[in-house]
N, CA and C atoms as an extended XYZ file, in Angstrom:
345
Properties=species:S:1:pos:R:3:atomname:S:1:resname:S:1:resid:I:1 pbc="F F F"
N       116.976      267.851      181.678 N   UNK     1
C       116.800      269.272      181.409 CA  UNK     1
C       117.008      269.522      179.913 C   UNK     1
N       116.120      269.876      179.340 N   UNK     2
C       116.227      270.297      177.620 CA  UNK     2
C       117.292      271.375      177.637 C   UNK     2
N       118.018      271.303      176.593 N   UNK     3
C       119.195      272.089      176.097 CA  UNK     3
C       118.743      273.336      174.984 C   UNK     3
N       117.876      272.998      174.379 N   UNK     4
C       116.926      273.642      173.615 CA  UNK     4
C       115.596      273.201      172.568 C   UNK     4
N       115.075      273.406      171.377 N   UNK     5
C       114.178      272.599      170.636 CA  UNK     5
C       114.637      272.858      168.990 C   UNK     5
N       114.000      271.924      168.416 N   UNK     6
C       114.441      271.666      167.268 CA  UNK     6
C       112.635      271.552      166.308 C   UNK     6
N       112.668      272.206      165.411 N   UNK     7
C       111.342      272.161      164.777 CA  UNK     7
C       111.734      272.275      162.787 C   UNK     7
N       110.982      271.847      162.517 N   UNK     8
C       110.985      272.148      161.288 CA  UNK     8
C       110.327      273.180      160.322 C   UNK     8
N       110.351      274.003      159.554 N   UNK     9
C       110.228      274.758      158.495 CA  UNK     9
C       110.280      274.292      157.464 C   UNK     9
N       109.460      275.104      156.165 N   UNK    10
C       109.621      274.474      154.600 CA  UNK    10
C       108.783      275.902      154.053 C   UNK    10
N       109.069      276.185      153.280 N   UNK    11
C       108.410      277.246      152.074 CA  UNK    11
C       108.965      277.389      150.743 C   UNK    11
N       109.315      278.312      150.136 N   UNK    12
C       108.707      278.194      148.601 CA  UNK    12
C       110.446      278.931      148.328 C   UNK    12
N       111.594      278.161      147.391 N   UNK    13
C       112.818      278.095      146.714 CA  UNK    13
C       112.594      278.755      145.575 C   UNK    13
N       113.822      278.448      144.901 N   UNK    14
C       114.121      279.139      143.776 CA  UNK    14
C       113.192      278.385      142.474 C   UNK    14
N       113.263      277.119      142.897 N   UNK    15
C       112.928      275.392      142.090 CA  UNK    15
C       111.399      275.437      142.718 C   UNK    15
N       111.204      274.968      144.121 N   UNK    16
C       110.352      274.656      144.589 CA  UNK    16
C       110.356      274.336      145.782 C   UNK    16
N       109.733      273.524      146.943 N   UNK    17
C       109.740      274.151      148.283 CA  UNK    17
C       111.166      273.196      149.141 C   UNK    17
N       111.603      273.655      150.124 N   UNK    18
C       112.391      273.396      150.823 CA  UNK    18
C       112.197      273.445      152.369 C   UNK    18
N       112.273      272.173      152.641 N   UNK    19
C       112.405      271.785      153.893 CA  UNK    19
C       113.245      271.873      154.943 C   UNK    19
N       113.481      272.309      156.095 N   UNK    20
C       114.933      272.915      157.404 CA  UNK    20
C       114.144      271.695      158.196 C   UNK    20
N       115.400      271.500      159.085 N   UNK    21
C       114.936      271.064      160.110 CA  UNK    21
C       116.111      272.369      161.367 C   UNK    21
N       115.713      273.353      161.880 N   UNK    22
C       116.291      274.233      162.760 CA  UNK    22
C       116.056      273.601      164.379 C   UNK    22
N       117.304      274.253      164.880 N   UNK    23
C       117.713      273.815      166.322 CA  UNK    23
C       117.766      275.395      166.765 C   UNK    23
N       117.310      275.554      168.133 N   UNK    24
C       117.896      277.202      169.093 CA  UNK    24
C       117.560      276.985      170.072 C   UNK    24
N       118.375      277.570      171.039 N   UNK    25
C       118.754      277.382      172.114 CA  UNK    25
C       117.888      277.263      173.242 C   UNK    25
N       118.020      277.279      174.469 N   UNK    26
C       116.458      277.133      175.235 CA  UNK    26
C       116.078      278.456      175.648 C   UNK    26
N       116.842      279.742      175.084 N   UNK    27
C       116.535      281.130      175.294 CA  UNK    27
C       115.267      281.754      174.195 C   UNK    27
N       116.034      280.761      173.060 N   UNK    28
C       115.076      281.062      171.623 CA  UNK    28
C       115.423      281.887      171.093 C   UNK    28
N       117.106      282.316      171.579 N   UNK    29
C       117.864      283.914      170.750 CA  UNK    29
C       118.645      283.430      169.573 C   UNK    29
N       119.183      282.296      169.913 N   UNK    30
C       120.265      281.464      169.372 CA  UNK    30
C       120.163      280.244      168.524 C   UNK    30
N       120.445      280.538      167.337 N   UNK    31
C       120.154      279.134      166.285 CA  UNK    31
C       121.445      278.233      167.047 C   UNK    31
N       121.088      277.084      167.265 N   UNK    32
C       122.385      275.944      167.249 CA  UNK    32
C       122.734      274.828      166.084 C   UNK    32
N       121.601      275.388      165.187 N   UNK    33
C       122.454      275.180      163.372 CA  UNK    33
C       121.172      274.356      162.678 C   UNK    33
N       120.850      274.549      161.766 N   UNK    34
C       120.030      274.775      160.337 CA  UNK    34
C       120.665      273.360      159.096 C   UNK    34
N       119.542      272.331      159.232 N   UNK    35
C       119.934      270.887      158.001 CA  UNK    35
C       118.763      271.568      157.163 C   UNK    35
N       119.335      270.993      155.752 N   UNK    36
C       118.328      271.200      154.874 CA  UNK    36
C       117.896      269.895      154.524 C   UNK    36
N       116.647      269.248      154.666 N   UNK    37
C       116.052      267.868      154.466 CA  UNK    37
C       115.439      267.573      153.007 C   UNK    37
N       114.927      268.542      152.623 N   UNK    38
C       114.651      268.473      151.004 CA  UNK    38
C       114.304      269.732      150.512 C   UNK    38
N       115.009      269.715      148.920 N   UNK    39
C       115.354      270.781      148.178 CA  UNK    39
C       115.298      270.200      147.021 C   UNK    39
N       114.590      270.944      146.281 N   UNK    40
C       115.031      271.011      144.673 CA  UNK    40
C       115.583      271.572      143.869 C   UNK    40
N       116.334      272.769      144.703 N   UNK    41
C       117.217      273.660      143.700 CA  UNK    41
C       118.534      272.983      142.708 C   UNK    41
N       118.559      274.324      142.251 N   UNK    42
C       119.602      273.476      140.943 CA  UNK    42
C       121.118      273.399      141.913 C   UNK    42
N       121.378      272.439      141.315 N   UNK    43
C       122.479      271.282      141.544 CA  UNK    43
C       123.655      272.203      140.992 C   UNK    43
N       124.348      272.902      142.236 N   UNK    44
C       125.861      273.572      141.600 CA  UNK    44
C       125.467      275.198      142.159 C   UNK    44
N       124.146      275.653      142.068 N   UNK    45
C       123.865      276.886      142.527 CA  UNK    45
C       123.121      276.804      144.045 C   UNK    45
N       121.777      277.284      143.494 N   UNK    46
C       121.127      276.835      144.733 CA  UNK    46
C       121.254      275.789      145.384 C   UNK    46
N       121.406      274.843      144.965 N   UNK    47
C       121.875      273.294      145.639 CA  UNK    47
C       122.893      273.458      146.583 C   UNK    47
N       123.340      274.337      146.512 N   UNK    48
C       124.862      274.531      147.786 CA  UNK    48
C       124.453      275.233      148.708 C   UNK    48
N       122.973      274.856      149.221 N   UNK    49
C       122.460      275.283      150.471 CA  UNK    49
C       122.447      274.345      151.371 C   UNK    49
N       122.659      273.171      151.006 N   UNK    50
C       123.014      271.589      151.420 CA  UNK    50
C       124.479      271.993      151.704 C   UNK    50
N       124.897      272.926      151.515 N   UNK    51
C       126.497      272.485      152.343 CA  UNK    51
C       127.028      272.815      153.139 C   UNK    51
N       128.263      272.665      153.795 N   UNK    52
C       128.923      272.689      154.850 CA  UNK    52
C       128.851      273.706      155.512 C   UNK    52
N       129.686      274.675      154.241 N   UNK    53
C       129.766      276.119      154.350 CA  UNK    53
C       128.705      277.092      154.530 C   UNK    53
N       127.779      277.000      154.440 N   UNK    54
C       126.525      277.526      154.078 CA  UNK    54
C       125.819      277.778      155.341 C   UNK    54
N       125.884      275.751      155.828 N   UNK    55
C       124.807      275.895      156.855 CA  UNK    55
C       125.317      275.943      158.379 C   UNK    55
N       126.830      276.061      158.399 N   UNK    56
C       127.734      276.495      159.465 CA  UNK    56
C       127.591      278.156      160.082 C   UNK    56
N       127.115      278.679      159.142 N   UNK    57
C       126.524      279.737      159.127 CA  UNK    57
C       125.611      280.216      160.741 C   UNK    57
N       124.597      279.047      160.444 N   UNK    58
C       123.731      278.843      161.491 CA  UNK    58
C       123.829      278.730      162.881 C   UNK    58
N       125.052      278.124      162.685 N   UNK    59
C       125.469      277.344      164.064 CA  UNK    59
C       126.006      278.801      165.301 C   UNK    59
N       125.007      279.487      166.361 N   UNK    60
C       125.328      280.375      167.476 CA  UNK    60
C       124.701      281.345      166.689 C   UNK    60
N       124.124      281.402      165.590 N   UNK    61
C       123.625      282.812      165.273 CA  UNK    61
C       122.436      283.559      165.844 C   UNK    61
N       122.827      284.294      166.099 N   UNK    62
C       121.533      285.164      166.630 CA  UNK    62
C       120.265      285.017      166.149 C   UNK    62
N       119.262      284.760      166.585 N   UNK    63
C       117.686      284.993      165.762 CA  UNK    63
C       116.974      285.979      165.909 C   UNK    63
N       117.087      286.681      167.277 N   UNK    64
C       116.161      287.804      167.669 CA  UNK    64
C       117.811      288.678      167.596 C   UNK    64
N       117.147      289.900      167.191 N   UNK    65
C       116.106      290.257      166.159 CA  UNK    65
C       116.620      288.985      165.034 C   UNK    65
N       115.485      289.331      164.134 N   UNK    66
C       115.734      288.541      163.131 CA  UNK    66
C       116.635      287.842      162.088 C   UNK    66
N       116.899      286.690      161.470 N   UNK    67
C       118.246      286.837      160.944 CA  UNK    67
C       118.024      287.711      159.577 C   UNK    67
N       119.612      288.237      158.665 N   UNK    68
C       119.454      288.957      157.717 CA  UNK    68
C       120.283      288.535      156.977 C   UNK    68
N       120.355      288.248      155.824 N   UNK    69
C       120.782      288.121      154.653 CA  UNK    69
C       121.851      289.439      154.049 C   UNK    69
N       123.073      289.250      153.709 N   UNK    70
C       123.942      290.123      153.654 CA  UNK    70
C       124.867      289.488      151.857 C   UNK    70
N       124.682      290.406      150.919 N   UNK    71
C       125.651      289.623      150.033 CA  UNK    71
C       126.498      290.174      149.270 C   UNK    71
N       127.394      289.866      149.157 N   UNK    72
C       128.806      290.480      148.266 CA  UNK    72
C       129.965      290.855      149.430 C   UNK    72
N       129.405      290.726      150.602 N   UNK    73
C       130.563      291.042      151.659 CA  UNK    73
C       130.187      290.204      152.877 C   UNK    73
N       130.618      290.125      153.432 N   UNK    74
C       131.075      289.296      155.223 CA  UNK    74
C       129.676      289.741      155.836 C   UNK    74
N       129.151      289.312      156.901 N   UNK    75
C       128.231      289.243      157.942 CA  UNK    75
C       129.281      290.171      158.746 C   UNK    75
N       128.368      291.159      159.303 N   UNK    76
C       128.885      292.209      159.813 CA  UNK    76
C       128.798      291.875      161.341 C   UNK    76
N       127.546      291.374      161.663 N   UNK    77
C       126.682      291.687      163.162 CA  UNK    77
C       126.102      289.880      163.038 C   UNK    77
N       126.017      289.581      164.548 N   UNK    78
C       125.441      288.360      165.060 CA  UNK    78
C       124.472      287.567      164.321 C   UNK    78
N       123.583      288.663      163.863 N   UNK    79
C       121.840      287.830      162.904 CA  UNK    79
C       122.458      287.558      161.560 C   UNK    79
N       123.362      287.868      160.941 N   UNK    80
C       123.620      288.086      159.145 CA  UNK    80
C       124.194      286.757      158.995 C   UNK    80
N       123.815      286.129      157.383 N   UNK    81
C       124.647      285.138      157.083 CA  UNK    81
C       125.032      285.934      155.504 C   UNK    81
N       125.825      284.969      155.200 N   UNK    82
C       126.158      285.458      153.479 CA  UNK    82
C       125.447      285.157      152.593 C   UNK    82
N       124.958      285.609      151.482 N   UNK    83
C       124.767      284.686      150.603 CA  UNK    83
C       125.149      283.974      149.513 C   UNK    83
N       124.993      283.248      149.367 N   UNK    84
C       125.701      281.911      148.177 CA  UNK    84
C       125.553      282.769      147.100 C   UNK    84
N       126.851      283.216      146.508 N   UNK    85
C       126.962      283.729      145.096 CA  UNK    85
C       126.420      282.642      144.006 C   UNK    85
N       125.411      283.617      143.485 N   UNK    86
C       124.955      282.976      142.268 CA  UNK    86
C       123.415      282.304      142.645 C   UNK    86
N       123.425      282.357      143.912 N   UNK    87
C       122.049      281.636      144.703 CA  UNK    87
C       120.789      282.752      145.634 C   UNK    87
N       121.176      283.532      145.297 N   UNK    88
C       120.532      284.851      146.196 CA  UNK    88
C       119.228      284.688      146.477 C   UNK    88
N       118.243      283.842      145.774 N   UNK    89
C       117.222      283.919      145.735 CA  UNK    89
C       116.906      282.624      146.548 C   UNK    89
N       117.767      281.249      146.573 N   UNK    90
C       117.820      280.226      147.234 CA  UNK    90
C       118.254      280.548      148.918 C   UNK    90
N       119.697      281.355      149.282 N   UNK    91
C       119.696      281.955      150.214 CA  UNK    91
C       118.691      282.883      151.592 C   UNK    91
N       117.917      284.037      150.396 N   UNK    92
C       116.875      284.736      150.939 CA  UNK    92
C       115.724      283.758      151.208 C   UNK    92
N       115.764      282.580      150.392 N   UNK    93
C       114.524      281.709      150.786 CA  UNK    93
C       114.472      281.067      152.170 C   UNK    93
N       116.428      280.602      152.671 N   UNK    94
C       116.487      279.881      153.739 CA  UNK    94
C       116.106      280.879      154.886 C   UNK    94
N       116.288      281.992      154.838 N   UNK    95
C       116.252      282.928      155.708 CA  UNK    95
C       114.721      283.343      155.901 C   UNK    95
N       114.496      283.473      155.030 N   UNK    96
C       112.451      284.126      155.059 CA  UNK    96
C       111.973      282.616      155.946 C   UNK    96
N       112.328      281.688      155.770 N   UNK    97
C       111.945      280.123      155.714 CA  UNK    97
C       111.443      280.233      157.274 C   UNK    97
N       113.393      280.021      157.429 N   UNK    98
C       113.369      280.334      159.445 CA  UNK    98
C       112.973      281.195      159.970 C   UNK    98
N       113.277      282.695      159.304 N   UNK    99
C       112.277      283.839      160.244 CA  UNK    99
C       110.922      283.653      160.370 C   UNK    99
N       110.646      283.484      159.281 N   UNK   100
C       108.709      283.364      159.713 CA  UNK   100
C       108.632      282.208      160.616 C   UNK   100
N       109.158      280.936      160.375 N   UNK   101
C       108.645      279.747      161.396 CA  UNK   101
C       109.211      279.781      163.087 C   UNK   101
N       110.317      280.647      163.010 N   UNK   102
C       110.731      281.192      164.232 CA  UNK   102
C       110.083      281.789      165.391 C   UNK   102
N       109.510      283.197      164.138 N   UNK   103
C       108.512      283.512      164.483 CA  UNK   103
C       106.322      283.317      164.711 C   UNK   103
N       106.500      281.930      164.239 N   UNK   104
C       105.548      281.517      165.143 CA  UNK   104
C       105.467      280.664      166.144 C   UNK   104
N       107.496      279.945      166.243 N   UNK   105
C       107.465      279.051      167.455 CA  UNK   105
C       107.477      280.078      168.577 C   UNK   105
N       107.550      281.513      168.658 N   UNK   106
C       108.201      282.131      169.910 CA  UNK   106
C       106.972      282.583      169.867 C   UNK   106
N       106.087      282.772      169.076 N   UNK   107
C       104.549      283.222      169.278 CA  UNK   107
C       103.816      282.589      170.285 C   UNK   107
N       103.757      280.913      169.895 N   UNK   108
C       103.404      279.522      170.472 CA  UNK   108
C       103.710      279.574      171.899 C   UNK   108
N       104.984      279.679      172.564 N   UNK   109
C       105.603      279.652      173.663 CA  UNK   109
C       105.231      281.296      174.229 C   UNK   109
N       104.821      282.268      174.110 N   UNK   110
C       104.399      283.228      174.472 CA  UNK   110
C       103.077      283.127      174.973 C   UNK   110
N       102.569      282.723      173.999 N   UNK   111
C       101.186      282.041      174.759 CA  UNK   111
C       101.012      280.614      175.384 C   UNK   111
N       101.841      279.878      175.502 N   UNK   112
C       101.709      278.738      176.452 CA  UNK   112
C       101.364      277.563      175.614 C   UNK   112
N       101.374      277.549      174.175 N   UNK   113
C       100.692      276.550      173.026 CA  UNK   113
C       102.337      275.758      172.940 C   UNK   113
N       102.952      275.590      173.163 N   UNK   114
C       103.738      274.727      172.906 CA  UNK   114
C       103.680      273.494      173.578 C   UNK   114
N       102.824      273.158      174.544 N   UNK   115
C       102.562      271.589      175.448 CA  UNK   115
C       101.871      270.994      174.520 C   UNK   115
């Protein structure tokens, strides 16, 4: 019995494009956590989208509705992550990244294209 699916994403960084590999649940509400596979952002800023802290984030977060990007204070509500001070633009990238590709895996499975 599948537990859920795992697909990949990539679009356009601060540097240049960046690659996810995302996991959610078998409901498709629920991220079960977000690797970043390749990145070129700068090393110390954006580059700390590769980390611990960052991409722990991911792990049970809500997807539907969409996730949201929140910065200078705490994630308020289920969809929000923070963003990496000093990286805002690397952050909003991970997020645009997964929403759009999210939103064409739940497109896919709506219409029956996922076999």
């Amino acid at each position: 019995e599948p537990v859920g699916l795992a697909f990949t994403a990539s679009g356009g960084g601060y540097q240049g494009e960046i690659i996810l590999m995302v996991g959610v649940d078998n409901n498709l509400t629920r991220s079960t956590g977000m690797t970043v596979l390749e990145n070129v952002e700068t090393p110390g800023l954006g580059g700390k989208i590769t980390g611990k802290s960052f991409q722990d984030q991911f792990k049970g977060l809500l997807v539907v509705p969409e996730i949201e990007l929140v910065k200078g204070k705490k994630p308020e509500r289920d969809n929000q992550v923070q963003a990496i001070t000093g990286a805002t633009i690397s952050s909003q990238a991970i997020v645009e990244i997964i929403n759009k590709r999210l939103s064409e895996v739940l497109k896919a499975f709506q219409q029956g294209e996922h076999r």
